Each structure stands twice: as C-alpha cells, then as structure tokens.
Amino acid sequence: MKHSLVSGSLTKAATGIEGLDEITQGGLPRGRASLLIGGPGSGKTILALQTLVNGARQHNEPGIFVTFEEDSRRVITNAAGFGWDLPRLQRRKLFFLDARPKPDLVTAGAFDLNGLLAGLTAKVRSLRARRIVFDSIDVLLELLANPVAERREIYRLHNWLLEQDLTAIITAKASGERAGPPGSAPFGFMQFMVDCAIVLNHDLVQGVSQRNLRVVKYRGSAFAENESPFVIGTQGFEVAGARDLTQRVTRATTERVSSGVARLDTMLGGGYFRGASVLITGSPGTAKSTLCGTFAEAACRRGEPTLMVSFDSEPSELVRNLASVNIKLAGHQKRGRLRVVSMRSGVNSAEVQFMHIKGLAHAHRTRCLVIDPVSALAKQGNELTAHSVVERLTDWTRAAGITLLCTSLLDGVRPESESTPLQISTIADTWIHLSYLVHAGERNRALTIIKSRGTAHSNQVRELVLGHDGVTMADVYAAGGEVLMGTLRWEKEQAERLDQRRRETEARQRLTEIRQAETELAGRLETLERELAARRAERERLTRAENRRQNRAELRHRQVRKMRGGDVQPKETNADEP
C-alpha cells in the first residue's frame, strides 16, 4: 500500500511493508509514536529501518534513525543485503545518528535527553524529516537512576515528538526488569503513552524458527488483533497479511487448462479451471508426482512459465524419473520455460518456505505452480501454522491468476475423512484422489475425482496406467461384485474383444448365407416367372385356336341348315310392324 489512509480524523503513514499495512489498515499513526517490543533477534531494528527506507523511497518522507545500542555503521552494513541502497538515501533523505551512551555517562548514571533532542531538532529542520526511529530505548532507560526518572525522560521524548509532528517508532527489548512481570504487558507505561504498540515474537518450535507479530494497541483505529506470521527475507521484513475474503479481488474465469492426460480432461469437463487450486492426494507411489509432471509439461507446451517445487526429489532426479513415463521436461528447462526447485521440509518454517516460493514465482512470472507435496509444510514444528500458510497460498495464487497444483500424502482407505493439519481439501477447487487396488497378486492405481467446483465431473473410477509411452487411463470393470484392474482388466478386455470378433464373424457368415439364399431365390423366381409367361402364352394360343375351331363349326352348321331349307326357324314378326 503506497499511500497513507485516513480513518476518521486519524491519518496513517504507510510502512510500505506488505501485510503490516494490511493488518493496521493503512500503516502507523502519522505524527504520533508507535512502540515495537520484542526479544533479541526478533526483527525490531529491521522493521523500523525498513519503514524509514520505504517512507523515503515511496513517499518522499526523509527520516532519521537514532541508535542507542548498536554502532550505526554496523546497522548500515547489516542492512546492505536487503538491497535498499542506503548510501544513496543517506545523501538527502536518510540520516543515522549514533547516540550510544559514553562509558563515563554510564558510570555517572545522571543525564537527560535535552541535549540529544536539541540536536535532533536542528537535524529534523535541515532534513525536513517526517519520520524518526529511536532504536533500543531500553538501553537508555537502563542508565537512569529510578523509575521516576525513566518516565520523566520518556514523557520528554513523547512531548518532543508531538511538537515535531513526526511519525515515530520506538523499539525496546522485551526482556529484563522493564519488560514487567510474567503475564503483564512489557513496558506497560510506554504502551500506555504511545498510540500504537506492536509485539514481535521469535520462538523455536520443535527446532524450527517461528516468527510472528501482534498489534496489541492502536488508538483511534481498528486493526487485526490476531497474531500474524512474518519472515525476514532477502528484501527485508515480510508480514503475512490477515486472510480477509471480503478484500480478496479474484476474477473467476471459465478458461480451462489441460491436466496433461486427455481422458482426465474429459472427466473434468475440459480440464482444470485457470487460476484454480487443485489437490491430488494418495499414498506414496500412487503417481501423484507423475500427474504433476503431466500438468507441468502441458503448461510448458502452451508456452506458460511454470514452477515446480519438490520436497522429495532433486530437480535432476525428478526430470529423469518422469522421463521414464515419456514426460519430457528437460527441453523446457533448457529453454527457461520450466524451473524445478528442490526444498526440504523442517529446515525452515512454513512461512519462510511460502515466502520463498512466492519470491521464486514472482521472479519466474509463473502462470502454473506445482508443489509436491504441500503436506511437507506441516512437518516438524509447523503443524499449527501450516494450514494458515496454505490458505494464504491459495488466496495468493487465485488473486494472481496462477493455476496451483498441490499433492498431499493421504490414507487411501477413506480419503473423504482427510485429517491432516492442512485440511487443504476444503480449500481446493478440485480434489483428485489416487489409491491402490490389490487383487489377484497385483497392485494397480485407481483415480477418482472427489470434487471439482463448477464442473459436472465424472464420478467413475479409472485405472491410471503408467507406461514407457506415457500416462493413460483405462476403464475399470466391475464383475461379480469385484473391480477388475491390471491383468484381470486386460483379460476382461481380451475376452470382450474375442467375443466381439466372434459376433462379427458370425454376423458376416449369416449375412453371406442370406445373400446366397437371396441369389438362389432370385434365380428360382426368374425361372418361375419365365415358366409362368410360357404357360400364359400357351393358354392364350390354345384359347385362340379353340375360338377359331368353334367359329368354323358354327359356320358349317349354318351352311348345312341353309342347304336343308327347312331347318331355318321363321323369324317372328311384330303385328305393329308394317
């Protein structure tokens, strides 16, 4: 967040630290004092200095860094690795004041801040400073004779800050007598005085470094009250922001990307949604990494920068192993389209690993991200924080339009009762489960889509077949109450093919027989038709001959009657005729 926000009458100065400005809803109170409390090595100095650097670089607000404990040159040297370019800032916008007490002053034990503040007033005016840091104020307090003197000097400092209208950060170690009794607020009187108080913690959990901060007070403003993890990375302080779904800007898309397995794409209705989070679970050896490889190869073929993070294998081993099932990643690696990174679980906290992955993805301009297995984030001391990390991981990839594919170890007996600390199955958009089916002396892999949001996906179980020619999926046969895979499926398929061939042969033979019968009948029909025609012609000929015979006989008969004279019957006459 680059600009300060206004909450009512309170103006805020952005720290420029992503996550912290989100938690404080805009940054630290402008023109007021904020207190950072934490143990040694908790990151107080880095957080305070980074706020000054970001103010100078991003908001043109010059700043002054006053150190009471550490040599200012060492502070500058230690911060050189963050790439803040302090020498350039020191020329016009950043001033370091080494205010460590002199040894004789420590011995005397009597002093006040008048001289220091007078000198700072002149520097504030000349530099036109808007921000200031007092680092390790507890060292100064140690020199004062009693609590009354401590409070007097603290109030003197507080009043000076208000007069100068500076946005101030005061750091103090949360240890020693001034930290207060156990259970009480460290530096209670200072927390009462300042407008904002932030506590930094750095603990070891099962040997793993865990850092978090909590805003315990912010006068006049709302803020996230829960603890937020943070890391000190290559660019300084990075805070995990609060997971606020109402502020998440995500544009849902209907674009599909291939899983790398054609039939799995069909089962999903066209592949994974772009920007979705995909979870593949299963026992070891069920081909989770193989499906990661098919997805990565398909993404690289589309020309999309892809990042693969493996917690199990070295990059060369992973590429070699996937090549055995015809997944060719080496060429994409050489062209820079694919980056394969190996990480180890338990070495760093889940937060550090998440920030590392995020940084790699940004540097590679990743469109597709593969983490195999993401359940490694929950190992050794990270059980309590891993779920939060995975939630923010999926939120970040969705917002960035990155398609995320994760794997997780899971018991194959009842996948629906996932009980890992991650509980990522409730977050993921698509959940694919791989399992084994042991039958007839064989162990075969089965694939099931348990859920896929927004997709009318297949509910069928498919056998996942790995071969030298690639990854394919086969139908699963159910016969006699048993699911057939592997050799039994092959035998079933062979039997069906033979049966199909037999039916086809029988059909062809029957068709031939029918055609022969048709030909024979057609021949007989033709013969009968010719015979019928002959009979009809004969009948007509005989009829004509008989008619001629009868006509000749009638003619002879009339001639005989005429010659006899008396055989002719007189013609009856009518009386009315004339």
XYZ file of C-alpha atoms in Angstrom:
578
model
C 0.000 0.000 0.000
C 1.785 3.115 -1.185
C -0.478 5.814 0.127
C -1.455 6.636 3.624
C -5.070 6.182 4.504
C -7.379 8.279 6.567
C -9.544 6.626 9.204
C -11.794 9.314 10.617
C -9.541 12.099 11.923
C -6.538 9.800 12.213
C -4.047 9.925 9.377
C -1.806 6.934 8.785
C 1.660 6.653 7.375
C 2.142 3.545 5.283
C 5.127 1.434 6.276
C 5.419 0.029 2.748
C 5.621 -3.444 4.283
C 3.046 -5.651 2.633
C 0.942 -7.352 5.248
C 1.719 -4.909 8.060
C -0.154 -2.093 6.341
C -2.985 -4.531 5.763
C -3.113 -5.523 9.425
C -3.013 -1.904 10.623
C -5.444 -0.847 7.877
C -3.082 1.717 6.400
C 0.115 1.883 8.434
C 1.292 3.580 11.615
C -0.358 6.683 13.114
C 1.062 9.733 11.357
C 2.609 12.354 13.616
C 2.430 10.026 16.625
C 4.603 7.433 18.341
C 4.487 3.667 17.890
C 6.260 1.133 20.111
C 7.925 -2.044 18.860
C 8.608 -4.596 21.565
C 10.440 -7.858 21.049
C 13.250 -10.065 22.245
C 16.780 -10.125 20.821
C 16.765 -11.047 17.150
C 13.033 -10.595 16.747
C 13.472 -8.061 13.897
C 12.684 -4.754 15.621
C 15.584 -2.843 14.048
C 14.889 -4.182 10.561
C 11.182 -3.346 10.754
C 11.881 0.177 11.986
C 14.625 0.866 9.445
C 12.576 -0.572 6.567
C 9.726 1.772 7.484
C 12.135 4.707 7.203
C 13.544 3.457 3.898
C 10.090 2.912 2.378
C 8.965 6.341 3.596
C 11.920 7.980 1.881
C 11.717 5.958 -1.344
C 7.986 5.604 -1.810
C 6.544 8.735 -0.149
C 9.438 11.213 -0.242
C 9.438 11.473 3.545
C 13.006 11.865 4.889
C 13.817 10.021 8.100
C 16.263 9.868 10.992
C 17.493 6.680 12.626
C 18.761 7.091 16.193
C 20.532 4.101 17.676
C 21.254 3.691 21.393
C 22.790 0.234 21.332
C 24.434 -0.641 18.052
C 27.029 1.218 16.021
C 25.126 2.983 13.241
C 27.765 1.842 10.744
C 27.020 -1.747 11.668
C 23.306 -1.107 11.218
C 24.015 0.164 7.703
C 26.336 -2.754 6.954
C 23.844 -5.312 8.243
C 21.092 -3.820 6.078
C 23.200 -3.825 2.925
C 21.995 -7.304 1.986
C 18.381 -6.130 1.616
C 19.174 -4.013 -1.445
C 17.788 -0.777 -0.023
C 20.647 1.336 -1.410
C 21.224 3.141 1.891
C 24.285 5.133 0.702
C 22.180 6.905 -1.909
C 19.393 7.604 0.601
C 21.888 8.918 3.148
C 22.846 11.741 0.816
C 19.473 13.502 1.066
C 16.702 11.505 2.735
C 18.131 9.352 5.489
C 20.300 10.258 8.462
C 21.844 7.898 11.022
C 22.685 9.185 14.490
C 24.892 7.075 16.748
C 23.556 8.012 20.215
C 25.144 5.232 22.211
C 25.870 6.398 25.775
C 29.501 7.204 26.534
C 31.239 4.989 29.093
C 31.635 7.870 31.548
C 27.942 8.625 31.271
C 27.149 5.033 32.104
C 29.309 5.326 35.198
C 27.793 8.610 36.337
C 24.193 7.486 35.871
C 22.774 11.009 35.685
C 21.662 12.582 32.436
C 18.612 13.700 30.454
C 17.539 13.860 26.808
C 17.593 17.637 26.451
C 20.918 17.749 24.640
C 20.040 14.896 22.300
C 16.634 16.307 21.431
C 18.061 19.770 20.825
C 20.494 18.377 18.317
C 17.768 16.324 16.684
C 15.507 19.359 16.363
C 18.101 21.075 14.201
C 18.544 17.930 12.109
C 14.800 17.487 11.654
C 14.529 21.008 10.286
C 17.521 20.769 7.986
C 16.495 17.399 6.604
C 12.755 18.196 6.702
C 12.321 14.818 8.300
C 8.863 13.288 8.580
C 9.792 10.011 10.242
C 12.151 9.037 13.054
C 13.244 5.838 14.804
C 14.648 5.518 18.332
C 16.203 2.064 18.358
C 16.670 0.202 21.662
C 15.279 2.808 24.033
C 15.661 0.226 26.818
C 19.451 0.773 26.723
C 18.896 4.409 27.524
C 16.439 3.625 30.293
C 18.974 1.331 31.931
C 21.136 4.376 32.661
C 18.524 6.236 34.592
C 18.565 6.139 38.358
C 14.946 5.236 39.105
C 11.513 4.662 37.528
C 10.561 8.261 38.089
C 13.499 9.458 36.001
C 12.657 6.928 33.342
C 9.096 8.179 32.999
C 10.255 11.783 33.037
C 12.562 11.213 30.087
C 10.034 9.137 28.229
C 7.415 11.842 28.564
C 10.023 14.378 27.495
C 10.673 12.319 24.379
C 6.960 11.873 23.722
C 6.232 15.576 24.003
C 9.143 16.394 21.703
C 7.789 14.016 19.080
C 4.365 15.656 19.237
C 5.919 19.090 18.852
C 7.870 17.995 15.811
C 4.842 16.232 14.289
C 6.987 13.219 13.465
C 5.848 9.706 12.771
C 7.996 7.870 15.282
C 8.929 4.278 16.021
C 10.471 3.412 19.381
C 11.934 -0.054 19.768
C 12.574 -1.839 23.061
C 13.666 -5.324 24.086
C 11.013 -7.408 25.806
C 13.394 -8.746 28.431
C 14.781 -7.681 31.766
C 13.033 -5.933 34.602
C 11.445 -3.260 32.382
C 9.634 -5.920 30.455
C 7.434 -6.311 33.527
C 6.431 -9.436 35.468
C 5.318 -12.567 33.603
C 1.852 -12.151 32.184
C 1.956 -8.375 32.235
C 2.381 -6.103 29.238
C 6.075 -5.373 28.638
C 6.942 -1.705 29.031
C 3.439 -1.141 30.313
C 3.869 2.554 30.950
C 5.237 3.105 27.436
C 2.389 1.136 25.904
C 0.009 3.429 27.738
C 1.745 6.506 26.359
C 2.126 5.600 22.681
C -0.715 5.398 20.162
C 0.284 2.072 18.643
C 2.088 -0.909 20.173
C 3.311 -3.971 18.301
C 4.889 -7.040 19.921
C 7.322 -9.218 17.942
C 7.972 -12.836 18.937
C 10.657 -15.222 17.804
C 10.427 -18.789 19.117
C 11.698 -22.231 18.317
C 9.021 -24.879 17.872
C 10.488 -28.370 17.647
C 13.712 -26.819 16.449
C 12.070 -24.685 13.759
C 12.222 -20.896 13.882
C 8.788 -19.286 14.142
C 8.232 -15.533 13.997
C 5.021 -13.622 14.497
C 3.805 -10.189 15.494
C 0.668 -8.858 17.091
C -0.730 -5.356 17.223
C -1.806 -5.025 20.857
C -2.949 -1.430 20.679
C -3.896 1.112 18.035
C -5.553 4.181 19.458
C -8.391 5.523 17.293
C -8.279 2.762 14.673
C -9.432 -0.760 14.043
C -6.792 -3.406 13.375
C -6.293 -7.163 13.048
C -5.924 -8.415 16.603
C -4.633 -11.923 15.931
C -1.001 -12.923 15.603
C 0.430 -12.691 12.096
C 3.485 -14.674 10.994
C 6.363 -12.824 9.396
C 9.740 -13.594 7.911
C 12.902 -11.656 7.304
C 13.632 -12.345 3.681
C 16.062 -11.150 1.093
C 14.274 -7.814 0.778
C 13.600 -7.315 4.448
C 10.507 -7.684 6.568
C 7.570 -9.572 5.080
C 4.363 -9.997 7.046
C 1.618 -12.457 6.264
C -1.462 -10.314 5.936
C -4.756 -11.151 7.532
C -6.923 -13.512 5.460
C -9.867 -11.299 4.642
C -12.031 -12.833 1.929
C -14.073 -9.635 1.594
C -10.983 -7.820 0.336
C -9.817 -10.549 -1.990
C -10.080 -9.484 -5.609
C -10.459 -12.550 -7.767
C -11.961 -12.719 -11.246
C -13.456 -16.114 -11.924
C -12.723 -17.436 -15.385
C -14.189 -20.243 -17.423
C -10.925 -20.860 -19.260
C -9.655 -24.407 -18.983
C -6.115 -25.703 -18.886
C -5.143 -29.278 -19.624
C -4.065 -31.715 -16.941
C -1.781 -33.344 -19.495
C -3.909 -36.517 -19.571
C -6.592 -36.374 -22.256
C -9.062 -38.660 -20.574
C -8.698 -36.874 -17.217
C -9.527 -33.633 -19.039
C -12.662 -35.304 -20.341
C -13.618 -36.472 -16.846
C -13.208 -32.889 -15.620
C -15.323 -31.478 -18.420
C -12.374 -29.911 -20.233
C -9.507 -29.744 -17.734
C -8.746 -27.595 -14.687
C -10.079 -24.040 -14.448
C -7.449 -21.367 -14.995
C -6.389 -19.964 -11.615
C -7.966 -22.820 -9.666
C -6.294 -24.762 -6.870
C -6.016 -28.476 -7.482
C -5.227 -31.086 -4.837
C -4.011 -34.592 -5.632
C -3.912 -36.943 -2.671
C -2.791 -40.505 -2.258
C -0.380 -42.878 -0.622
C 3.297 -42.966 -1.637
C 3.802 -44.391 -5.107
C 0.296 -43.738 -6.405
C 1.673 -41.434 -9.164
C 0.962 -38.050 -7.615
C 4.295 -36.685 -8.882
C 3.587 -38.151 -12.300
C 0.367 -36.156 -12.618
C 2.365 -33.102 -11.514
C 4.724 -33.820 -14.400
C 1.956 -34.201 -16.992
C 0.431 -30.902 -15.851
C 3.789 -29.088 -15.955
C 4.623 -30.468 -19.403
C 1.216 -29.434 -20.779
C 1.669 -25.928 -19.346
C 5.135 -25.601 -20.886
C 3.779 -26.745 -24.259
C 1.292 -23.878 -24.051
C 4.252 -21.558 -23.500
C 3.375 -20.735 -19.877
C 6.190 -20.199 -17.343
C 5.893 -22.992 -14.806
C 7.477 -23.522 -11.400
C 7.787 -26.966 -9.824
C 8.730 -27.179 -6.134
C 9.647 -30.640 -4.915
C 10.124 -31.563 -1.267
C 11.003 -35.161 -2.198
C 13.464 -35.123 -5.092
C 16.307 -33.170 -6.581
C 15.483 -31.478 -9.892
C 17.668 -33.822 -11.949
C 16.142 -36.888 -10.297
C 12.627 -35.615 -10.837
C 13.227 -34.892 -14.530
C 14.891 -38.287 -15.029
C 12.137 -40.205 -13.251
C 9.365 -38.505 -15.195
C 11.171 -39.170 -18.471
C 10.672 -42.904 -17.816
C 6.945 -42.412 -18.464
C 7.541 -40.212 -21.500
C 7.153 -36.885 -19.678
C 9.891 -34.767 -21.224
C 10.774 -31.747 -19.105
C 14.476 -31.334 -19.833
C 13.899 -29.333 -23.009
C 11.532 -26.939 -21.272
C 14.131 -26.478 -18.519
C 16.801 -25.559 -21.035
C 14.532 -23.034 -22.718
C 13.807 -21.458 -19.312
C 10.099 -22.112 -19.508
C 10.222 -24.578 -16.611
C 12.024 -24.090 -13.330
C 12.345 -27.023 -10.943
C 13.355 -26.235 -7.347
C 14.126 -28.638 -4.537
C 13.255 -27.683 -0.957
C 13.472 -29.508 2.355
C 10.733 -29.702 4.952
C 11.530 -28.855 8.553
C 14.583 -26.756 7.684
C 12.615 -23.505 7.716
C 9.237 -22.504 8.993
C 6.203 -22.824 6.745
C 6.125 -19.022 6.489
C 9.712 -18.858 5.244
C 9.037 -21.570 2.687
C 5.877 -19.821 1.500
C 7.719 -16.522 1.087
C 10.498 -18.335 -0.758
C 8.043 -19.975 -3.140
C 6.260 -16.672 -3.659
C 9.521 -14.933 -4.479
C 10.507 -17.654 -6.955
C 7.100 -17.473 -8.625
C 7.349 -13.689 -8.997
C 10.852 -13.916 -10.427
C 9.799 -16.607 -12.922
C 6.493 -14.868 -13.813
C 4.803 -18.136 -13.120
C 1.418 -18.993 -14.629
C 1.347 -22.557 -13.267
C 2.718 -23.589 -9.871
C 3.286 -27.174 -8.699
C 4.122 -28.052 -5.069
C 4.885 -31.702 -4.408
C 3.866 -32.405 -1.670
C 2.355 -29.382 0.029
C 1.859 -31.522 3.138
C 5.611 -31.097 3.745
C 4.814 -27.595 5.005
C 3.142 -29.173 8.030
C 6.160 -31.173 9.149
C 8.274 -30.627 12.256
C 7.029 -27.676 14.217
C 4.816 -26.258 11.506
C 1.602 -28.107 12.272
C -0.135 -25.109 13.807
C 0.837 -22.598 11.146
C 0.768 -24.728 8.007
C -2.994 -24.503 7.499
C -2.857 -20.720 7.618
C 0.045 -20.760 5.160
C -1.855 -22.967 2.720
C -4.922 -20.734 2.972
C -2.867 -17.697 2.046
C -1.062 -19.675 -0.642
C -4.348 -20.487 -2.381
C -5.648 -16.935 -1.899
C -2.498 -15.521 -3.434
C -2.468 -17.841 -6.461
C -6.181 -17.195 -7.126
C -5.679 -13.446 -6.974
C -2.632 -13.708 -9.238
C -4.385 -15.979 -11.751
C -1.859 -18.751 -11.135
C -3.117 -22.302 -11.515
C -1.938 -24.193 -8.428
C -1.450 -27.954 -8.315
C -0.530 -29.477 -4.955
C -0.097 -33.016 -3.772
C -0.572 -34.362 -0.294
C 0.019 -37.661 1.375
C -3.240 -39.226 2.474
C -4.575 -42.510 3.663
C -6.170 -44.269 0.711
C -8.810 -46.122 2.700
C -11.134 -43.227 3.471
C -9.978 -40.156 1.587
C -13.134 -38.213 2.421
C -12.084 -38.153 6.087
C -8.932 -36.164 5.477
C -7.432 -35.440 8.885
C -4.117 -33.810 8.068
C -3.318 -30.490 9.791
C -3.552 -28.762 6.415
C -7.209 -29.589 5.686
C -6.477 -28.340 2.184
C -9.242 -30.471 0.701
C -11.791 -27.953 1.957
C -9.905 -25.121 0.258
C -9.021 -26.735 -3.064
C -11.327 -26.241 -6.044
C -10.589 -29.695 -7.449
C -9.690 -32.776 -5.423
C -8.376 -35.902 -7.142
C -7.588 -38.984 -5.102
C -5.243 -41.780 -6.147
C -5.366 -45.168 -4.483
C -4.165 -48.740 -4.820
C -6.264 -51.787 -5.539
C -4.545 -55.041 -4.659
C -6.182 -58.064 -6.257
C -5.064 -61.349 -7.780
C -1.435 -60.690 -6.890
C -1.324 -57.227 -8.435
C -1.224 -53.648 -7.165
C -2.883 -51.208 -9.528
C -3.567 -47.468 -9.356
C -7.072 -46.046 -9.343
C -8.084 -42.411 -9.894
C -11.217 -40.765 -8.539
C -12.390 -37.160 -8.798
C -13.817 -36.442 -5.376
C -14.835 -32.880 -6.146
C -14.409 -30.235 -8.814
C -16.243 -26.987 -8.216
C -18.210 -25.664 -11.181
C -17.782 -28.857 -13.168
C -20.161 -31.725 -13.870
C -17.272 -34.120 -13.435
C -17.292 -37.870 -13.866
C -17.963 -39.992 -10.797
C -16.344 -43.064 -12.327
C -13.218 -44.777 -11.059
C -10.488 -45.067 -13.675
C -7.318 -47.103 -13.686
C -4.204 -44.966 -14.071
C -1.720 -46.763 -16.299
C 1.929 -45.686 -16.479
C 3.955 -46.924 -19.420
C 7.003 -46.060 -21.461
C 4.735 -44.390 -23.979
C 3.101 -42.130 -21.428
C 0.288 -41.848 -18.922
C -3.132 -43.172 -19.874
C -6.361 -44.023 -18.156
C -8.425 -47.163 -18.645
C -11.950 -48.212 -17.811
C -12.450 -50.173 -14.661
C -14.580 -53.305 -14.922
C -16.918 -54.481 -12.248
C -17.731 -58.166 -12.446
C -19.316 -60.336 -9.795
C -19.064 -57.561 -7.224
C -15.348 -57.068 -7.839
C -13.471 -54.261 -9.516
C -11.080 -55.539 -12.143
C -7.808 -53.792 -12.925
C -4.437 -54.726 -14.316
C -4.184 -58.240 -15.734
C -7.764 -59.065 -14.821
C -8.916 -55.959 -16.670
C -6.679 -56.918 -19.586
C -8.117 -60.437 -19.628
C -11.615 -58.978 -19.444
C -10.847 -56.658 -22.314
C -9.324 -59.531 -24.312
C -12.378 -61.703 -23.681
C -14.640 -58.888 -24.776
C -12.561 -58.326 -27.900
C -12.670 -62.063 -28.754
C -16.389 -62.150 -28.127
C -16.835 -59.119 -30.318
C -14.765 -60.704 -33.082
C -16.834 -63.940 -32.833
C -20.074 -61.976 -33.076
C -18.735 -60.048 -36.036
C -17.638 -63.298 -37.782
C -20.996 -64.914 -37.153
C -22.753 -61.858 -38.437
C -20.645 -61.822 -41.600
C -21.312 -65.556 -42.173
C -25.021 -65.120 -41.668
C -25.027 -62.165 -43.992
C -23.267 -64.250 -46.643
C -25.786 -67.051 -46.202
C -28.667 -64.671 -46.534
C -27.189 -63.150 -49.662
C -26.682 -66.587 -51.160
C -30.274 -67.512 -50.338
C -31.456 -64.275 -51.862
C -29.470 -65.016 -55.017
C -30.855 -68.539 -55.198
C -34.391 -67.394 -54.645
C -33.954 -64.671 -57.224
C -32.822 -67.320 -59.741
C -35.744 -69.562 -58.943
C -38.107 -66.631 -59.138
C -36.783 -65.703 -62.533
C -37.280 -69.305 -63.754
C -40.810 -69.410 -62.399
C -41.622 -66.103 -63.993
C -40.374 -67.373 -67.355
C -42.392 -70.620 -66.905
C -45.453 -68.588 -65.940
C -45.085 -66.427 -69.007
C -44.812 -69.551 -71.184
C -47.943 -71.049 -69.615
C -49.847 -67.837 -70.171
C -48.720 -67.682 -73.781
C -49.731 -71.327 -74.320
C -53.099 -70.683 -72.671
C -53.722 -67.723 -74.929
C -52.678 -69.703 -78.011
C -54.993 -72.589 -77.109
C -57.826 -70.195 -76.426
C -57.453 -68.569 -79.825
C -57.315 -71.992 -81.571
C -60.476 -73.148 -79.799
C -62.249 -69.951 -80.736
C -61.323 -70.413 -84.382
C -62.473 -74.054 -84.270
C -65.829 -73.048 -82.746
C -66.278 -70.296 -85.304
C -65.607 -72.690 -88.193
C -68.012 -75.271 -86.696
C -70.785 -72.687 -86.376
C -70.226 -71.592 -89.926
C -70.515 -75.158 -91.226
C -73.626 -75.745 -89.171
C -75.374 -72.681 -90.593
C -74.400 -73.704 -94.093
C -75.927 -77.202 -93.536
C -79.168 -75.765 -92.177
C -79.338 -73.429 -95.152
C -78.885 -76.229 -97.594
C -81.666 -78.266 -95.914
C -84.054 -75.332 -96.208
C -86.499 -76.388 -93.575
C -84.210 -76.096 -90.571
C -84.292 -72.354 -90.578
C -86.565 -71.032 -87.823
C -89.048 -68.423 -89.148
C -88.402 -65.015 -87.904
C -91.170 -63.842 -85.563
C -92.850 -60.745 -86.723
C -94.456 -57.942 -84.729
C -98.158 -57.082 -85.539
C -97.403 -53.404 -85.256
C -94.668 -53.588 -87.822
C -95.745 -52.612 -91.333
